[in-house]
Coordinates of C-alpha atoms and ligand atoms in Angstrom, one line a residue:
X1 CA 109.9 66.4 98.4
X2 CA 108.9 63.6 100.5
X3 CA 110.5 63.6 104.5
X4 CA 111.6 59.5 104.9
X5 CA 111.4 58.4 108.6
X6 CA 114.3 55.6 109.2
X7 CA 112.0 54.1 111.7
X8 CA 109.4 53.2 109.2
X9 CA 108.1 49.8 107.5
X10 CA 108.5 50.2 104.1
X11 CA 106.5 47.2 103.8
X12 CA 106.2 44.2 101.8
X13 CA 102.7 42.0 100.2
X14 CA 103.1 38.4 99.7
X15 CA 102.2 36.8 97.0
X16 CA 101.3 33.8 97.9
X17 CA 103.8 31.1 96.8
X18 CA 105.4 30.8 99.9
X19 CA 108.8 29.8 99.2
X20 CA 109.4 33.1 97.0
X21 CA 108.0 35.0 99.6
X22 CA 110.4 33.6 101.8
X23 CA 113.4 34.3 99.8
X24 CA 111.8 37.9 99.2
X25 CA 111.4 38.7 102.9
X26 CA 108.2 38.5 102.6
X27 CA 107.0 39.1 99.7
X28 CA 106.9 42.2 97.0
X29 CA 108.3 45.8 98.3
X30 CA 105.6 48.3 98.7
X31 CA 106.7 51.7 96.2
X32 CA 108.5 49.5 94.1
X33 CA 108.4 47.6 90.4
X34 CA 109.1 44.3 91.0
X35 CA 109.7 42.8 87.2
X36 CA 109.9 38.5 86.2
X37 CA 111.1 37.4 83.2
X38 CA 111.3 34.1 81.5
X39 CA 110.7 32.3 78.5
X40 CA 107.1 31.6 77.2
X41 CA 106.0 28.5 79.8
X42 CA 108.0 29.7 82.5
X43 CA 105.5 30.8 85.0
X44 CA 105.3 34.3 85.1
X45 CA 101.5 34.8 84.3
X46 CA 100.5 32.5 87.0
X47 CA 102.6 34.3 89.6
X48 CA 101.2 36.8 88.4
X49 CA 97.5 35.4 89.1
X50 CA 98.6 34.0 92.1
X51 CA 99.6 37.1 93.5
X52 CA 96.2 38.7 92.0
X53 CA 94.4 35.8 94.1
X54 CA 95.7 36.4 97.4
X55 CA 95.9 40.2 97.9
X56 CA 92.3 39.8 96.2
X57 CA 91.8 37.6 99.2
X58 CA 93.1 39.6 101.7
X59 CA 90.4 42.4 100.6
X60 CA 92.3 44.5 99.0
X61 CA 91.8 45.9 94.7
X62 CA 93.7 44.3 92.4
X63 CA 94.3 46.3 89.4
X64 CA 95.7 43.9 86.9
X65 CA 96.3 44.9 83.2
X66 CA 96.5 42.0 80.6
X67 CA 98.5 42.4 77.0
X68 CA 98.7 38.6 76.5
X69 CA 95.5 37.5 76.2
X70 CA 93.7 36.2 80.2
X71 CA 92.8 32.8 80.7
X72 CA 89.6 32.9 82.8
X73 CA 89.7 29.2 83.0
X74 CA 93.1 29.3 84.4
X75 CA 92.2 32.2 87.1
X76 CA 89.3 29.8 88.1
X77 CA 91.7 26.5 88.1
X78 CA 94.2 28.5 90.5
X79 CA 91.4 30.5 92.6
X80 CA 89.1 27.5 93.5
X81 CA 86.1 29.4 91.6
X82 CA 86.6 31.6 94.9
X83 CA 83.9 34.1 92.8
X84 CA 83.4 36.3 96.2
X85 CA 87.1 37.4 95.1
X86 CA 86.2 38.5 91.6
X87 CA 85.0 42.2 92.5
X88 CA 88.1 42.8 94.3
X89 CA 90.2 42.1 91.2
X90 CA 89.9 44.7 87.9
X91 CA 90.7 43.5 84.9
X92 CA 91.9 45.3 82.0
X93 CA 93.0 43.8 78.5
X94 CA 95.1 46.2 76.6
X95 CA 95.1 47.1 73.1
X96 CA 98.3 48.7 71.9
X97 CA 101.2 50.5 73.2
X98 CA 99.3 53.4 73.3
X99 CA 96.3 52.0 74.9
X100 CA 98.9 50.4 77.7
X101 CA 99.8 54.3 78.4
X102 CA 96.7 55.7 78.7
X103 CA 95.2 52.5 80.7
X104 CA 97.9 53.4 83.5
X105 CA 96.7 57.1 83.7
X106 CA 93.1 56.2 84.0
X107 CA 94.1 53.2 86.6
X108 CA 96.1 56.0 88.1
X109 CA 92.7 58.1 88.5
X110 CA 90.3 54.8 89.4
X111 CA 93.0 54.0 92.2
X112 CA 92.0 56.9 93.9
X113 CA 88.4 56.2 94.5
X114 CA 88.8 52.7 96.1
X115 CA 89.0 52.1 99.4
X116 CA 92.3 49.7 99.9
X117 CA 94.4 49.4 96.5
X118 CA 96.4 46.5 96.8
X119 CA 98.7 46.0 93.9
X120 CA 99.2 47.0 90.2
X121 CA 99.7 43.7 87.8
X122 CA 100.9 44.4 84.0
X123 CA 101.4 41.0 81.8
X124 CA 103.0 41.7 80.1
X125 CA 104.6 44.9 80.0
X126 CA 106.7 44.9 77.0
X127 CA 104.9 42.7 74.6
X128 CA 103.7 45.8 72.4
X129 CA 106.9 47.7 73.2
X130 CA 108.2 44.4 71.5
X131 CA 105.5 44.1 68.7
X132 CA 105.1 47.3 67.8
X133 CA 108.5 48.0 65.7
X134 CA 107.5 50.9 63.1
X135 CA 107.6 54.8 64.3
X136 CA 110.3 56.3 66.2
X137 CA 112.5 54.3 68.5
X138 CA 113.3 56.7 70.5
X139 CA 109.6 58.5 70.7
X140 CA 108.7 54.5 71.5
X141 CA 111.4 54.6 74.3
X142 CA 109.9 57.9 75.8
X143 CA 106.7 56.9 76.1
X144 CA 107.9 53.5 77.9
X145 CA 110.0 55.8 80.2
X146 CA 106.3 58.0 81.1
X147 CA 104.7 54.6 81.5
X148 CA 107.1 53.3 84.6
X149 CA 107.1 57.2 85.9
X150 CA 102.9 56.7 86.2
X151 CA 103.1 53.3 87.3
X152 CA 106.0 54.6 90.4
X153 CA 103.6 58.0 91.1
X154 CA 101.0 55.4 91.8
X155 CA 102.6 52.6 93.8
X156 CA 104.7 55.5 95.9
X157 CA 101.6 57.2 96.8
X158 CA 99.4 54.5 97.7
X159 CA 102.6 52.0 99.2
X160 CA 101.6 49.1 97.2
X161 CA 103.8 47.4 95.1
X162 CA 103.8 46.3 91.2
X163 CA 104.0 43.4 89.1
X164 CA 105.2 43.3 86.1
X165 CA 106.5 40.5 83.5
X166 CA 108.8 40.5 80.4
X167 CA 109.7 38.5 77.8
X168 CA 113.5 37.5 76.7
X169 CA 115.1 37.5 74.4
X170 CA 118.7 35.8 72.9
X171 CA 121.5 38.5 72.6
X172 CA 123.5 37.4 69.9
X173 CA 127.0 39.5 71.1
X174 CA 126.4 38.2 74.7
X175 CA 125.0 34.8 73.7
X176 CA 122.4 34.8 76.6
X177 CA 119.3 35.4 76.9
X178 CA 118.4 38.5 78.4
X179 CA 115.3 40.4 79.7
X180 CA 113.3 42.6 76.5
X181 CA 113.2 46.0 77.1
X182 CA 117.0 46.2 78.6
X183 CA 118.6 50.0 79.7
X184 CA 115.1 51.3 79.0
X185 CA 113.7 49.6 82.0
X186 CA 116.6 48.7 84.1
X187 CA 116.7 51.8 86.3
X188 CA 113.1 52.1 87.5
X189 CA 112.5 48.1 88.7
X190 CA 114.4 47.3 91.7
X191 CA 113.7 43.6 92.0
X192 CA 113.9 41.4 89.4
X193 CA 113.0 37.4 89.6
X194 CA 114.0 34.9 86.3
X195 CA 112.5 32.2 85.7
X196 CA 113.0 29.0 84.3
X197 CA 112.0 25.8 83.4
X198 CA 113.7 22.8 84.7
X199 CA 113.3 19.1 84.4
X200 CA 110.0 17.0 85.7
X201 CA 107.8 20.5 84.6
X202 CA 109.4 21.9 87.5
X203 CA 110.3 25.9 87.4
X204 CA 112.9 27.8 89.3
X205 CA 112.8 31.8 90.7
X206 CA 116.3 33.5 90.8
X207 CA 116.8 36.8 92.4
X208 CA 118.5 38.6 89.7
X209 CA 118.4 42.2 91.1
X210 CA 117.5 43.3 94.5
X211 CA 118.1 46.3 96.8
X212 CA 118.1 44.9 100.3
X213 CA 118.5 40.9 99.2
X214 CA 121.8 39.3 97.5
X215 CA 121.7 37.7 93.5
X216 CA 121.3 34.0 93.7
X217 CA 118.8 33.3 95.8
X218 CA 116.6 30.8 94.4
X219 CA 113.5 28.7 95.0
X220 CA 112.2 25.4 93.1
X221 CA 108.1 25.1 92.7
X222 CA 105.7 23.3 90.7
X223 CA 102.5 24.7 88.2
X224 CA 99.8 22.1 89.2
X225 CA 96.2 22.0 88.4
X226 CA 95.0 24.4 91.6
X227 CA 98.1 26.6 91.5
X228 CA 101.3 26.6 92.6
X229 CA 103.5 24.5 94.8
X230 CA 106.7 25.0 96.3
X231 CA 109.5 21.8 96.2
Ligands
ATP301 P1 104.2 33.4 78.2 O1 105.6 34.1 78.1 O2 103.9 32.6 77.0 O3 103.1 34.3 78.6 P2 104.3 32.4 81.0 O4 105.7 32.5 81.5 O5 103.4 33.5 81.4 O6 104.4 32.3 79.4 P3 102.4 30.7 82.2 O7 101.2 31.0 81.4 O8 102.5 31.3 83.6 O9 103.8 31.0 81.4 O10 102.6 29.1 82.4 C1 102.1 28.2 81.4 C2 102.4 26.8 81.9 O11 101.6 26.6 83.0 C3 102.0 25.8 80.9 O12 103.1 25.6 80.0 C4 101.8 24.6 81.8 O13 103.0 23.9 82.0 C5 101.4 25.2 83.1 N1 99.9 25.0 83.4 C6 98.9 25.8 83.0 N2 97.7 25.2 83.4 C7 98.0 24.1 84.1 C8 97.3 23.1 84.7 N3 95.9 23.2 84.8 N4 97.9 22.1 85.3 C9 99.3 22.0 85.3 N5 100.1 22.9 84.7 C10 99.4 24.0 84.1
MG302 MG1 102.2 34.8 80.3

């Protein structure tokens, strides 16, 4: 058991588009899995390296956990080949499902040793929950379930906060498109953004789920050569 103190700042890490931010408060909650899902294009994986740029340039470690397949050429578009930034970002690519749940524990562990953890990235987090279909569902679902309780023991003990994207997906009863991954991860992210793409290459963040912000809330940006830019 953990004593909360109501005076306390539960704290928040920007990251560094400025408009989202803004509608966020201030950024990403600190103890808490923030998720963004949109369709392929949308944006998530450079908010995703944008975020990894600036808490890398604020000094802090980065641990960021790739199933999609890293662009180093787009990390260097968006951080200005800023390479005295690199050793404060540690990249992982991940294998398999399996790998993905073992990579958390031993992030888990290398957390520990460094001096000012910043933020845990994971793009994306469902893709091999997605991919890989054979086995046991339910075994599948468990083992998703352990893999947000290791990523929470982590960001709760050191207050940082995590990233981490999805895919969509259409629902045919509903006829929308909906976040992958659905009940299974639901209950253990507290903010979800969606994204989407809009006319002139533009792309819009909703607040979809939040615990101290209303549903709606929305913000307008651009993907441009060097990053991103808020309209
Ligand atoms: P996926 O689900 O496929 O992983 P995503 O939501 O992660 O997609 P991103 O990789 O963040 O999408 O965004 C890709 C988009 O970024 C491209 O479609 C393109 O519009 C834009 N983009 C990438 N590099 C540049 C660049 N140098 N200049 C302008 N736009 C760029
Ligand atoms: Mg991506």
């Amino acid at each position: 058991m953990q004593k909360i103190e109501l005076n306390e700042n539960q704290g928040r890490t920007p990251t560094g588009l400025a408009c989202l931010d803004s509608i966020l408060n201030g950024g990403l909650e600190h103890g808490v899995i923030t998720e963004i899902f949109g369709e392929g294009g949308s944006g998530k994986t450079n908010i995703c390296m944008q975020f990894a740029i600036n808490n890398a340039s604020l000094g802090k470690k980065v641990f960021y956990l790739d199933s999609e397949g890293f662009s180093i050429e787009r990390f260097r578009q968006m951080s200005i080949s800023r390479s005295d930034i690199y050793d404060n970002i540690a990249l992982f690519r991940l294998n398999s499902l399996e790998d993905q749940e073992l990579s958390l524990i031993k992030v888990q562990r290398l957390m520990e040793k460094v001096k000012s953890p910043g933020a845990l990235i994971v793009d994306s987090f469902t893709e091999y929950f997605r991919l890989e279909t054979g086995g046991d569902y339910q075994a599948r679902v468990a083992g998703f379930q352990k893999q947000l309780g290791t990523i929470l023991a982590m960001i709760s003990e050191y207050h940082i906060p995590a990233l981490v994207t999805n895919q969509i997906y259409q629902d045919i009863d509903k006829g929308q498109l909906q976040p992958f991954g659905g009940y299974v991860i639901d209950h253990s992210v507290k903010a979800i953004i969606r994204l989407e793409k809009k006319e002139g290459g533009l792309r819009k963040a909703i607040v979809e789920k939040h615990r101290s912000i209303e549903e709606g809330r929305s913000v307008v940006f651009a993907i441009t050569a060097e990053g991103l830019e808020c309209r």
